[in-house]
PDB file of C-alpha atoms in Angstrom:
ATOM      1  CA  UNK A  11     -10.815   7.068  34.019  1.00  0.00           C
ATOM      2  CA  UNK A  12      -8.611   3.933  33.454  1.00  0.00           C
ATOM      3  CA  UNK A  13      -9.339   1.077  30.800  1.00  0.00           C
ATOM      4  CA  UNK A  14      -8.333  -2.669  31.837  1.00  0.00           C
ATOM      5  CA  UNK A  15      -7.013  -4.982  28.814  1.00  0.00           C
ATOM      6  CA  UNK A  16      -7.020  -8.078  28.942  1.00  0.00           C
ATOM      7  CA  UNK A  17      -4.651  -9.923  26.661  1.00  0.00           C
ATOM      8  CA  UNK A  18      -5.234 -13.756  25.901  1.00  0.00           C
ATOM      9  CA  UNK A  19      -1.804 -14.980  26.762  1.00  0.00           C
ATOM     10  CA  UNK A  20      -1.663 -17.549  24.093  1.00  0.00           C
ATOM     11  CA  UNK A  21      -2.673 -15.448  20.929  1.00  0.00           C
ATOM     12  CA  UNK A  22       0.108 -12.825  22.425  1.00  0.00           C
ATOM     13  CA  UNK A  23       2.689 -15.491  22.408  1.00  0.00           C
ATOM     14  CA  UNK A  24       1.953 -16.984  19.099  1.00  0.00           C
ATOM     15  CA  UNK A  25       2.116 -13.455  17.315  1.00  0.00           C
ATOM     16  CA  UNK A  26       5.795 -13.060  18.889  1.00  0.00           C
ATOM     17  CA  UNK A  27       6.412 -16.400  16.822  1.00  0.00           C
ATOM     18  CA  UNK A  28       5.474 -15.447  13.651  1.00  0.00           C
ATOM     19  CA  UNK A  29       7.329 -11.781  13.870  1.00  0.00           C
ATOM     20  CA  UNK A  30      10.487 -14.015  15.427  1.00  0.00           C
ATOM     21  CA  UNK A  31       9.709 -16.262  12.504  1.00  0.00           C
ATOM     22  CA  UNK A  32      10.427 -13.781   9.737  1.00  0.00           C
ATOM     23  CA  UNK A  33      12.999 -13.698   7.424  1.00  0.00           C
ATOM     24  CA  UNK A  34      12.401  -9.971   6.094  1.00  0.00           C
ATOM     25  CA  UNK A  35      11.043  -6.694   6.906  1.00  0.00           C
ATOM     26  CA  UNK A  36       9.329  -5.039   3.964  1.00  0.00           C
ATOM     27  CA  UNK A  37      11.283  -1.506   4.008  1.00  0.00           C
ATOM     28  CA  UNK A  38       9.784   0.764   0.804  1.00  0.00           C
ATOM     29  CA  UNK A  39       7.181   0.295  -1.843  1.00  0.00           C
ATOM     30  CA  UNK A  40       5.987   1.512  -4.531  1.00  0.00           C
ATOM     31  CA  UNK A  41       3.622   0.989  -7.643  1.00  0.00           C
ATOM     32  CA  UNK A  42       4.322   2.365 -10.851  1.00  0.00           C
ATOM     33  CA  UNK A  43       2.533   1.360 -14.169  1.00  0.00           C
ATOM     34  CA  UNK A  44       0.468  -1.533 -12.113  1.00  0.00           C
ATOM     35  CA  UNK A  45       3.921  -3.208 -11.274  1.00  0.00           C
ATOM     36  CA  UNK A  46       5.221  -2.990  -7.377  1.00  0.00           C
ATOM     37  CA  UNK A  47       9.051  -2.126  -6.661  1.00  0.00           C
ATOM     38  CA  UNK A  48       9.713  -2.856  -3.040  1.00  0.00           C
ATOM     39  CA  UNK A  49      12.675  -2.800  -0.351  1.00  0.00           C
ATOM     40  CA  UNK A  50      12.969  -5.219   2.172  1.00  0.00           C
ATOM     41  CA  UNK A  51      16.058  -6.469   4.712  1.00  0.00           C
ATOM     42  CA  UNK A  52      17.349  -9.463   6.013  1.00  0.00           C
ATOM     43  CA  UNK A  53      16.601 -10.295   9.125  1.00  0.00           C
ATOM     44  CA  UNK A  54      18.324 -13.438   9.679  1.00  0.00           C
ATOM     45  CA  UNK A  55      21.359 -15.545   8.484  1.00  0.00           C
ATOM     46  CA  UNK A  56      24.662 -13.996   7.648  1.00  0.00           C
ATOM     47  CA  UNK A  57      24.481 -10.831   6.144  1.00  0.00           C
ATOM     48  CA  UNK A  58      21.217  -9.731   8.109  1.00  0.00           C
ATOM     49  CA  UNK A  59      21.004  -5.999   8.056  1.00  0.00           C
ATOM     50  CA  UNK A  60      21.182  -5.941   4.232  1.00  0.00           C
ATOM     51  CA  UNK A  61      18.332  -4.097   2.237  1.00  0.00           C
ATOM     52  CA  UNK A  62      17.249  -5.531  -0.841  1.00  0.00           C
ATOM     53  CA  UNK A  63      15.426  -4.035  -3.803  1.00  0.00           C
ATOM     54  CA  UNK A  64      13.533  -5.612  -5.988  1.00  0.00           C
ATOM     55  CA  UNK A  65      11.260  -4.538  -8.997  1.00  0.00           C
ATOM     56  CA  UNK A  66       8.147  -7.005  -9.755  1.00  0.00           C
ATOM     57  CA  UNK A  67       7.217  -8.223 -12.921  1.00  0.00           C
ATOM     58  CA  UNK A  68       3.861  -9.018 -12.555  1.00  0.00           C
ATOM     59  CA  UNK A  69       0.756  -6.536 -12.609  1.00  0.00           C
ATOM     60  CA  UNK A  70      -0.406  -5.753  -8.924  1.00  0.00           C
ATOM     61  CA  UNK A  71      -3.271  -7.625  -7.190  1.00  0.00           C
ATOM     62  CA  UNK A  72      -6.382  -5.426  -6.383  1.00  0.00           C
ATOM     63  CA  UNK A  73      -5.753  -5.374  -2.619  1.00  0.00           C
ATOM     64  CA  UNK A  74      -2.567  -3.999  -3.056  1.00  0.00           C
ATOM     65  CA  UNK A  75      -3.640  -1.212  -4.791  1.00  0.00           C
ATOM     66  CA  UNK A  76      -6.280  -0.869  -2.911  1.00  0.00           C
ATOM     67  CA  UNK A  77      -3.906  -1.077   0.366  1.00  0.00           C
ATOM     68  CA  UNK A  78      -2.420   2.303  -1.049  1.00  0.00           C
ATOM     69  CA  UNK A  79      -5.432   4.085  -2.022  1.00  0.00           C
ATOM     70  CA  UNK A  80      -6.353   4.237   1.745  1.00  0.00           C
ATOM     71  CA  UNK A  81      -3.630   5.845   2.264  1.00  0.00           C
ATOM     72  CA  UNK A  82      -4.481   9.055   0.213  1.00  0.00           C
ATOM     73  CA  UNK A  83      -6.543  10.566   3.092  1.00  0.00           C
ATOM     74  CA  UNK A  84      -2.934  11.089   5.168  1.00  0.00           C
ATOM     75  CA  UNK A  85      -1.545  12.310   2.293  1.00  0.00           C
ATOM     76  CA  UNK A  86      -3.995  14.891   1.373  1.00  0.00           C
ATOM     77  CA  UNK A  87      -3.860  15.544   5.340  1.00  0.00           C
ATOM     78  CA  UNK A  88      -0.592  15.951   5.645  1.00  0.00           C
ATOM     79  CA  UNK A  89      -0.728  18.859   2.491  1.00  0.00           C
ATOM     80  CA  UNK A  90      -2.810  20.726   4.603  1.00  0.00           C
ATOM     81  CA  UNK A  91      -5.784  19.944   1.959  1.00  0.00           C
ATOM     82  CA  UNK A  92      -8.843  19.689   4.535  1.00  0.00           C
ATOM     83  CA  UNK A  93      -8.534  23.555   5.362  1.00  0.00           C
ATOM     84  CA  UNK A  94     -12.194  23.794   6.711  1.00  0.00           C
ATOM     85  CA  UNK A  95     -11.799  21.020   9.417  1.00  0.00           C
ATOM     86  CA  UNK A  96     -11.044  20.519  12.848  1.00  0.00           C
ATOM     87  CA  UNK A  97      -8.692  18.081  14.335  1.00  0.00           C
ATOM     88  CA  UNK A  98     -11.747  16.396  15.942  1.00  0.00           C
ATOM     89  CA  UNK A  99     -12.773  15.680  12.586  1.00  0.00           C
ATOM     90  CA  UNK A 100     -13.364  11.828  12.154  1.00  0.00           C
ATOM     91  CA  UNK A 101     -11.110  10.356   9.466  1.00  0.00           C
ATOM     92  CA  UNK A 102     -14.051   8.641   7.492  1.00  0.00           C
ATOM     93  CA  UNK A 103     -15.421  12.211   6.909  1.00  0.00           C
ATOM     94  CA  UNK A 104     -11.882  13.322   5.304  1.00  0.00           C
ATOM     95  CA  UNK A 105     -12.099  10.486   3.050  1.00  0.00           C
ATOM     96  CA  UNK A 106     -15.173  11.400   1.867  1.00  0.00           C
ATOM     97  CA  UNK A 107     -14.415  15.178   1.040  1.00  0.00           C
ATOM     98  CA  UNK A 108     -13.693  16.095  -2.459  1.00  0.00           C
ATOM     99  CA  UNK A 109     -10.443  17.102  -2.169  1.00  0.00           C
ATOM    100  CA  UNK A 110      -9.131  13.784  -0.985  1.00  0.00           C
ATOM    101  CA  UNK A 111      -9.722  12.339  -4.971  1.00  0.00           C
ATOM    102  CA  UNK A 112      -6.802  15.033  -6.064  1.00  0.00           C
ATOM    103  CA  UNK A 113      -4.225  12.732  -3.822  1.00  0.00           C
ATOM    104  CA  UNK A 114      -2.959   9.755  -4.856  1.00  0.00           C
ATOM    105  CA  UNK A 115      -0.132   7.373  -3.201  1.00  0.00           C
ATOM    106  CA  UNK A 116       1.772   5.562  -5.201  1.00  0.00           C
ATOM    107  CA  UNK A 117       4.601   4.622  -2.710  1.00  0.00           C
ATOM    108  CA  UNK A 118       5.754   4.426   1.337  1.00  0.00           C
ATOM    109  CA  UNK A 119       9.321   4.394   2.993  1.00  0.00           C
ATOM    110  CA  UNK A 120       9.584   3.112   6.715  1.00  0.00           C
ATOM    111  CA  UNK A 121      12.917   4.094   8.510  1.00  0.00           C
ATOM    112  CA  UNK A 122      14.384   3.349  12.126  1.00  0.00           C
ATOM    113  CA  UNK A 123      13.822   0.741  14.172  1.00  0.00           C
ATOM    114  CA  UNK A 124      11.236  -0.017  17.553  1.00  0.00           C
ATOM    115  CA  UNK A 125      10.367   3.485  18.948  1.00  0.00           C
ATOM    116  CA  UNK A 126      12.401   5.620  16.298  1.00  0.00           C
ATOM    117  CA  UNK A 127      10.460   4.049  13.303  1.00  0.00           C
ATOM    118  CA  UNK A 128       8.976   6.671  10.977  1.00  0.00           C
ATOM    119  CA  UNK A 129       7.069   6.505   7.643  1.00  0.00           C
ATOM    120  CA  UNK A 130       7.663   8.590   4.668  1.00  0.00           C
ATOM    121  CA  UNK A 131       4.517   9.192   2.045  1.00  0.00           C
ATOM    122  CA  UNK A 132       5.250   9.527  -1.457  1.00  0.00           C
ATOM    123  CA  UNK A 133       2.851  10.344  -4.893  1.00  0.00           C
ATOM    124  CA  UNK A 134       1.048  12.920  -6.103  1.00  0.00           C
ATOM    125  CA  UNK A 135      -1.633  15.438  -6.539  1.00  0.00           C
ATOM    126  CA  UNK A 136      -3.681  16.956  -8.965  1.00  0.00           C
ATOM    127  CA  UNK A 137      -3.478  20.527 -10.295  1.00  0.00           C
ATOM    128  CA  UNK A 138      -5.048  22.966 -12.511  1.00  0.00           C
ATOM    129  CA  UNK A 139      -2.601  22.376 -14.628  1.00  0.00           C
ATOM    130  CA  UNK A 140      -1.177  18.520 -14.275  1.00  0.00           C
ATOM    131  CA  UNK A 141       0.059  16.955 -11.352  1.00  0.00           C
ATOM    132  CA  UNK A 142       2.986  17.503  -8.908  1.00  0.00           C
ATOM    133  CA  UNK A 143       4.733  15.269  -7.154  1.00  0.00           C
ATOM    134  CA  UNK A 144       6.148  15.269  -3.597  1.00  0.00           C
ATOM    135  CA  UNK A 145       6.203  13.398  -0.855  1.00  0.00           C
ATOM    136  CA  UNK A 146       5.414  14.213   2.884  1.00  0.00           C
ATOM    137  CA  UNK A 147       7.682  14.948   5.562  1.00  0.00           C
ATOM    138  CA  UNK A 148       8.578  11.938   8.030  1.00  0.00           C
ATOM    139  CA  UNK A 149       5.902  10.990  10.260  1.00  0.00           C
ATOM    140  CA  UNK A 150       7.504   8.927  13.348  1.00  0.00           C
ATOM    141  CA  UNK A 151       5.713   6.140  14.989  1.00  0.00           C
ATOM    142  CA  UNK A 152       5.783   8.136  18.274  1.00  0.00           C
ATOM    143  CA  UNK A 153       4.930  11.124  17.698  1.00  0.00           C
ATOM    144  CA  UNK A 154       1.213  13.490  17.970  1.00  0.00           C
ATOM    145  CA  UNK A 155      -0.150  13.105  14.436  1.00  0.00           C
ATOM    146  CA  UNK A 156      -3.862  13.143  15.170  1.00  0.00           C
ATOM    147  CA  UNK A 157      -4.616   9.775  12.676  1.00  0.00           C
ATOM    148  CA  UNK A 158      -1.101   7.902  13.737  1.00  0.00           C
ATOM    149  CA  UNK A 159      -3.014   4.927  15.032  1.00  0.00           C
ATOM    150  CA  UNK A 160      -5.125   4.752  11.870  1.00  0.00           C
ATOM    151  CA  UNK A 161      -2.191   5.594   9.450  1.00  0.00           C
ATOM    152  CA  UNK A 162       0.100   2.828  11.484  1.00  0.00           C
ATOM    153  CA  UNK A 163      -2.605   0.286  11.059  1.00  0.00           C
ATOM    154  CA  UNK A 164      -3.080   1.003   7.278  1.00  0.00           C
ATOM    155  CA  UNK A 165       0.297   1.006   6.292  1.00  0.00           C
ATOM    156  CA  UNK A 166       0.808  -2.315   8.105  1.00  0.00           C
ATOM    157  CA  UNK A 167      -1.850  -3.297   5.983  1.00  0.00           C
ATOM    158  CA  UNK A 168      -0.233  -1.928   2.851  1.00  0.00           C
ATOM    159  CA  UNK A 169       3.175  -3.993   4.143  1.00  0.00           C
ATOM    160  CA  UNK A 170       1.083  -7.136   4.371  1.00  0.00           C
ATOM    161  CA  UNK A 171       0.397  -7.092   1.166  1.00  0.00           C
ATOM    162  CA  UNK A 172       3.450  -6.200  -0.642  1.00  0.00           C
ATOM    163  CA  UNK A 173       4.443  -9.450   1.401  1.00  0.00           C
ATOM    164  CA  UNK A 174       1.950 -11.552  -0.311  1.00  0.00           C
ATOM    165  CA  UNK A 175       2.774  -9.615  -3.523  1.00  0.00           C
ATOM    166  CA  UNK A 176       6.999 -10.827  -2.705  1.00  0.00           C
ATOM    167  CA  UNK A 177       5.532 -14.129  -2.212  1.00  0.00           C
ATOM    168  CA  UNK A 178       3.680 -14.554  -5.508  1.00  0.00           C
ATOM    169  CA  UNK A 179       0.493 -12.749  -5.146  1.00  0.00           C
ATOM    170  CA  UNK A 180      -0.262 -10.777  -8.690  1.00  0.00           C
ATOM    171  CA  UNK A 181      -3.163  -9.822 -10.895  1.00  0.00           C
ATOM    172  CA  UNK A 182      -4.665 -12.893 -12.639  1.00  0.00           C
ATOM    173  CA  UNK A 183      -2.480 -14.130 -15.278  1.00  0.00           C
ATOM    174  CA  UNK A 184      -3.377 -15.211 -18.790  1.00  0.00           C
ATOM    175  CA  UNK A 185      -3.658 -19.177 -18.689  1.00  0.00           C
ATOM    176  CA  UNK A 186      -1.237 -20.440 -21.214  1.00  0.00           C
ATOM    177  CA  UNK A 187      -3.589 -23.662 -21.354  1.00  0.00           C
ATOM    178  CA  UNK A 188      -6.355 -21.590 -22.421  1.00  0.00           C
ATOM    179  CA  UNK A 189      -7.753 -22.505 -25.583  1.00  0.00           C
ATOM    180  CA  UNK A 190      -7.978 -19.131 -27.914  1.00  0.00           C
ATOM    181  CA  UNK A 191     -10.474 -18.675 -30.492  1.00  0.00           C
ATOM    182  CA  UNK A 192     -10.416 -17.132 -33.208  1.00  0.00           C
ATOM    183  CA  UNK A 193     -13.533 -15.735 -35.874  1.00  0.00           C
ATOM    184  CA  UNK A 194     -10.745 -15.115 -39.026  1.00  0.00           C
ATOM    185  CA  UNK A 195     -12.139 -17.449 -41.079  1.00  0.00           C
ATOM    186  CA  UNK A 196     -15.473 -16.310 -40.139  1.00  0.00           C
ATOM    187  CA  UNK A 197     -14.838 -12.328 -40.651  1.00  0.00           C
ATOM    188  CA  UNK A 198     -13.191 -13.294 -44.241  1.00  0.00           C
ATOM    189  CA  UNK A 199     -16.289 -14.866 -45.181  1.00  0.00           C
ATOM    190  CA  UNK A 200     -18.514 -12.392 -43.890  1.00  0.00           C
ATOM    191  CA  UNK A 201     -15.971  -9.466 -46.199  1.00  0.00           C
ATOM    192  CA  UNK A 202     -16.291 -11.652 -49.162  1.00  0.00           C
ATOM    193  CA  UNK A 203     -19.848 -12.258 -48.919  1.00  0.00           C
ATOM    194  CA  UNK A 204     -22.146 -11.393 -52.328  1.00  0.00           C
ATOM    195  CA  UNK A 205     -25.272  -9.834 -52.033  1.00  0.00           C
TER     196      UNK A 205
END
C-alpha cells in the first residue's frame, strides 16, 4: 500500500523562508528554579558556528513548562519504566500510567546537524528515598525509537518556546505602575481597639 502527499507548493516555500530567515538555532535548555538557561548558535554573520549560553532572568511562561512536562513520557520510556507494555502501546496510554508522574524533565540537548541530529534528555525521577538524577542516552533523529516522530515533534515544540522565551516571553511581571494598598493603618487601629 502506498500513500500520495500532496504538498501545497507555496506554504512549502514560505517555511524554507522563515528557517533561511533565522539568525539562531536553539541548542540546550533547561529550567531550574522557574528560570530557563538555554544554548543557542549563530547561524549567520561572522562568527556563525558559535554557541551561546545564556541564563534568563525572568520566571518561565506556562507553555514552556508545560512544553517540558510532555516530555516526561520519553523519559520515563526511555528508563525502561512502562515494564508491563508492549511497543504497540499508544503513547497517550503511557502518559496516563502512574509511573510516568515519578519523571520529570527539566532540560534537552540537541547535537549534530541534518540526518546526524540527536537529542539528549535530562532531569529526574522519584525514589523511595529522594530523587536521582540522570539523563538518557542519545536518541538520533534517524534512528528506530518507537515514539521518534512524537518525541521530534514535542521537542520542536519545547524549542519554539524557549525561542519566544529568548525573545521576551516570561511569566507575568509585577506592574511597577500598579497602585499597592496597604490596611497598616487599618490593622493598628483594629490592635488598639478598646472594648
Amino acid at each position: 500500500m502506498t500513500k500520495t502527499i500532496t504538498i501545497n507548493s507555496d506554504k512549502f516555500i514560505n517555511a524554507l523562508e522563515k528557517i533561511s530567515d533565522k539568525e539562531v538555532e536553539i541548542k540546550g535548555a533547561s529550567i531550574s528554579d522557574a528560570l530557563c538557561a538555554y544554548s543557542y548558535e549563530l547561524l549567520k554573520g561572522p562568527t556563525k558556528g558559535d554557541t551561546l549560553n545564556r541564563k534568563g532572568a525572568h520566571i518561565v511562561h506556562d507553555e514552556l513548562q508545560i512544553r517540558f512536562d510532555q516530555l516526561d513520557v520519553f523519559y520515563a520510556h526511555l528508563d525502561d519504566a512502562y515494564t508491563g507494555n508492549t511497543n504497540v502501546t499508544p503513547l497517550e496510554e503511557l502518559e496516563a500510567e502512574i509511573e510516568t508522574e515519578k519523571y520529570h524533565v527539566t532540560g534537552f540537548k540537541i547535537s549534530g546537524v541534518e540526518e546526524n541530529k540527536s537529542v539528549i534528555l535530562s532531569g529526574w525521577k522519584e525514589v523511595t528515598n529522594g530523587i536521582v538524577k540522570f539523563e538518557t542516552p542519545k536518541i538520533k533523529y534517524s534512528s528506530a525509537y518507537l515514539y521518534l516522530s512524537e518525541m521530534k515533534e514535542r521537542v520542536q515544540n519545547a524549542i519554539d518556546e524557549v525561542e519566544l522565551y529568548m525573545n521576551g516571553k516570561t511569566a507575568p511581571q509585577d506592574d511597577p505602575n500598579q497602585v499597592h494598598m496597604s490596611f497598616s493603618e487599618e490593622d493598628a487601629a483594629f490592635d488598639n481597639a478598646k472594648i
